[in-house]
CSV table of C-alpha atoms in Angstrom, one decimal:
chain,number,residue,atom,x,y,z
J,1,MET,CA,29.4,93.5,65.3
J,2,ARG,CA,26.7,94.1,67.6
J,3,LYS,CA,24.0,93.3,65.2
J,4,ILE,CA,25.7,89.9,64.3
J,5,LEU,CA,25.9,89.2,68.0
J,6,VAL,CA,22.0,90.0,68.6
J,7,LEU,CA,21.1,88.1,65.4
J,8,PHE,CA,23.4,84.9,66.5
J,9,MET,CA,21.8,84.9,70.0
J,10,PHE,CA,18.2,85.3,68.7
J,11,PHE,CA,19.1,82.1,66.4
J,12,SER,CA,20.6,80.2,69.1
J,13,LEU,CA,17.6,80.9,71.4
J,14,ASN,CA,15.1,80.0,68.7
J,15,SER,CA,17.0,76.5,68.3
J,16,PHE,CA,16.9,75.8,71.9
J,17,ALA,CA,13.1,76.6,72.0
J,18,PHE,CA,12.7,74.2,68.9
J,19,ALA,CA,14.6,71.3,70.4
J,20,ASN,CA,12.9,71.9,73.8
J,21,ASP,CA,9.4,71.5,71.9
J,22,LEU,CA,10.6,68.6,70.4
J,23,LEU,CA,11.7,66.9,73.6
J,24,LYS,CA,8.2,67.8,75.3
J,25,ILE,CA,6.3,66.5,72.3
J,26,ASN,CA,8.4,63.3,72.2
J,27,GLY,CA,6.4,60.1,73.7
J,28,LYS,CA,2.7,58.9,74.1
J,29,TRP,CA,-0.4,61.4,74.6
J,30,ASP,CA,-3.8,60.4,75.7
J,31,CYS,CA,-6.0,63.0,73.3
J,32,SER,CA,-9.3,61.4,74.0
J,33,PRO,CA,-12.1,63.8,74.2
J,34,GLU,CA,-15.0,63.5,76.9
J,35,ALA,CA,-17.4,60.7,76.1
J,36,ASN,CA,-21.0,62.1,75.3
J,37,GLY,CA,-24.2,59.9,75.4
J,38,GLU,CA,-23.9,59.0,71.7
J,39,MET,CA,-20.3,58.3,71.3
J,40,ALA,CA,-17.0,57.5,73.1
J,41,LEU,CA,-13.6,58.2,71.5
J,42,ILE,CA,-10.1,57.0,72.7
J,43,SER,CA,-7.3,58.6,71.0
J,44,ILE,CA,-3.7,57.6,71.9
J,45,VAL,CA,-0.8,59.4,69.8
J,46,GLU,CA,2.8,58.3,70.0
J,47,TYR,CA,5.2,61.0,68.5
J,48,ARG,CA,8.8,59.7,68.2
J,49,THR,CA,11.2,62.5,67.5
J,50,GLN,CA,14.2,60.4,67.1
J,51,ASP,CA,12.8,59.7,63.3
J,52,MET,CA,10.0,62.0,63.3
J,53,SER,CA,7.2,59.4,63.2
J,54,PHE,CA,3.8,58.9,64.7
J,55,THR,CA,1.5,56.3,65.5
J,56,HIS,CA,-2.2,57.0,66.2
J,57,ASN,CA,-4.4,54.4,67.8
J,58,GLY,CA,-8.1,55.2,67.9
J,59,LYS,CA,-11.2,53.3,69.2
J,60,VAL,CA,-14.9,54.9,68.6
J,61,THR,CA,-17.7,53.3,70.4
J,62,PHE,CA,-21.1,54.5,68.9
J,63,ILE,CA,-23.9,54.1,71.4
J,64,GLN,CA,-27.3,53.6,70.0
J,65,LYS,CA,-30.9,53.2,71.0
J,66,GLY,CA,-31.4,50.8,74.0
J,67,GLY,CA,-27.7,50.8,74.4
J,68,VAL,CA,-26.7,48.8,71.5
J,69,GLU,CA,-22.8,49.5,70.9
J,70,SER,CA,-20.8,49.6,67.3
J,71,ILE,CA,-17.2,49.8,67.7
J,72,LEU,CA,-14.6,50.8,65.2
J,73,GLU,CA,-11.0,50.8,65.6
J,74,SER,CA,-8.0,52.4,63.6
J,75,ASN,CA,-4.4,52.5,63.7
J,76,THR,CA,-2.3,55.1,61.5
J,77,VAL,CA,1.4,55.6,61.2
J,78,GLY,CA,3.0,58.4,59.6
J,79,THR,CA,5.5,61.1,59.8
J,80,PHE,CA,5.2,64.5,61.3
J,81,GLN,CA,7.2,67.8,61.0
J,82,LEU,CA,7.4,70.5,63.7
J,83,GLU,CA,7.5,74.1,62.6
J,84,SER,CA,7.1,77.1,65.1
J,85,LEU,CA,5.0,75.0,67.2
J,86,ILE,CA,2.6,73.6,64.4
J,87,VAL,CA,2.7,70.1,63.8
J,88,LYS,CA,2.2,68.6,60.2
J,89,GLU,CA,1.4,65.0,60.0
J,90,GLN,CA,1.7,62.8,56.7
J,91,ILE,CA,-0.1,59.5,56.8
J,92,ASP,CA,1.9,56.5,55.4
J,93,SER,CA,-0.5,54.0,56.4
J,94,ILE,CA,-4.3,53.3,57.8
J,95,GLU,CA,-5.6,50.4,59.3
J,96,ILE,CA,-9.5,50.3,60.0
J,97,ALA,CA,-11.6,47.5,61.5
J,98,ILE,CA,-14.9,47.1,62.7
J,99,ILE,CA,-14.9,45.3,65.8
J,100,LYS,CA,-18.5,45.2,66.8
J,101,ASP,CA,-21.4,46.2,64.9
J,102,GLU,CA,-24.7,43.9,65.5
J,103,THR,CA,-27.1,46.4,63.7
J,104,GLY,CA,-25.2,47.3,60.7
J,105,PHE,CA,-24.6,50.7,61.6
J,106,LEU,CA,-21.0,50.7,60.5
J,107,THR,CA,-21.5,49.0,57.1
J,108,GLY,CA,-19.2,50.5,54.7
J,109,ALA,CA,-17.6,53.0,57.4
J,110,GLU,CA,-14.1,51.8,57.0
J,111,GLU,CA,-13.4,53.0,53.3
J,112,SER,CA,-15.3,56.4,54.1
J,113,LEU,CA,-13.0,56.8,57.4
J,114,ARG,CA,-9.9,56.0,55.3
J,115,LYS,CA,-10.6,58.4,52.6
J,116,ALA,CA,-11.5,61.2,55.1
J,117,MET,CA,-8.5,60.6,57.2
J,118,LEU,CA,-6.3,60.8,54.0
J,119,ALA,CA,-8.1,64.1,53.1
J,120,ASP,CA,-7.4,65.6,56.2
J,121,THR,CA,-4.3,68.0,55.8
J,122,ALA,CA,-5.1,70.4,58.6
J,123,SER,CA,-2.0,71.3,61.0
J,124,THR,CA,-2.2,71.4,64.6
J,125,ILE,CA,-1.3,74.4,66.2
J,126,THR,CA,0.2,74.1,69.9
J,127,LYS,CA,-1.5,76.5,72.1
J,128,SER,CA,0.5,75.5,75.3
J,129,ILE,CA,2.7,72.5,76.0
J,130,ASN,CA,4.6,71.1,79.0
J,131,GLU,CA,5.9,67.8,79.9
J,132,ASN,CA,2.5,66.6,81.0
J,133,ARG,CA,-0.2,68.3,79.0
J,134,TRP,CA,-0.6,69.3,75.4
J,135,GLU,CA,-3.3,72.0,74.3
J,136,LYS,CA,-3.7,72.0,70.6
J,137,ILE,CA,-5.7,73.4,68.0
J,138,ASN,CA,-7.1,72.1,64.7
J,139,SER,CA,-6.0,74.8,62.1
J,140,GLU,CA,-9.2,74.1,60.1
J,141,THR,CA,-11.9,73.7,62.7
J,142,ASN,CA,-10.3,75.4,65.7
J,143,GLU,CA,-11.3,72.6,67.7
J,144,ILE,CA,-9.2,72.3,70.7
J,145,THR,CA,-7.9,69.0,71.9
J,146,VAL,CA,-6.1,68.6,75.6
J,147,CYS,CA,-3.8,65.7,75.8
J,148,LYS,CA,-2.5,64.3,78.5
J,149,LYS,CA,1.2,62.3,78.6
J,150,ILE,CA,0.9,58.6,79.6
């Protein structure tokens, strides 16, 4: 009887922790890295736990010689799963648009980027999360991303 009670308590706590993590993930996150001299990336992801879907809006500004900018935007929609602090995303659609490209730097980039995004199967491992900050690790590259709730 004692073993059954201990197992029940363990599963109850595990379920509570899972529900709590889902509540923390729900919402809009700014996962933009610090800009460097050659590139600035804006990365906004919204996770909706009520239907386990996400939307990712990205904007990349490439800064070339002489300060000339080329800008590319993307919008990705899909679903996600959360399993033991690991987020797995499944992309349903990707829209990519070249916003500014005076030098031809981004010619052909849309299709290459679309293929790369669809081929990316890396999961996100949550290192830490609270209501305002989410530190996550790419499971393939070990790159750490810090997101802020917006």
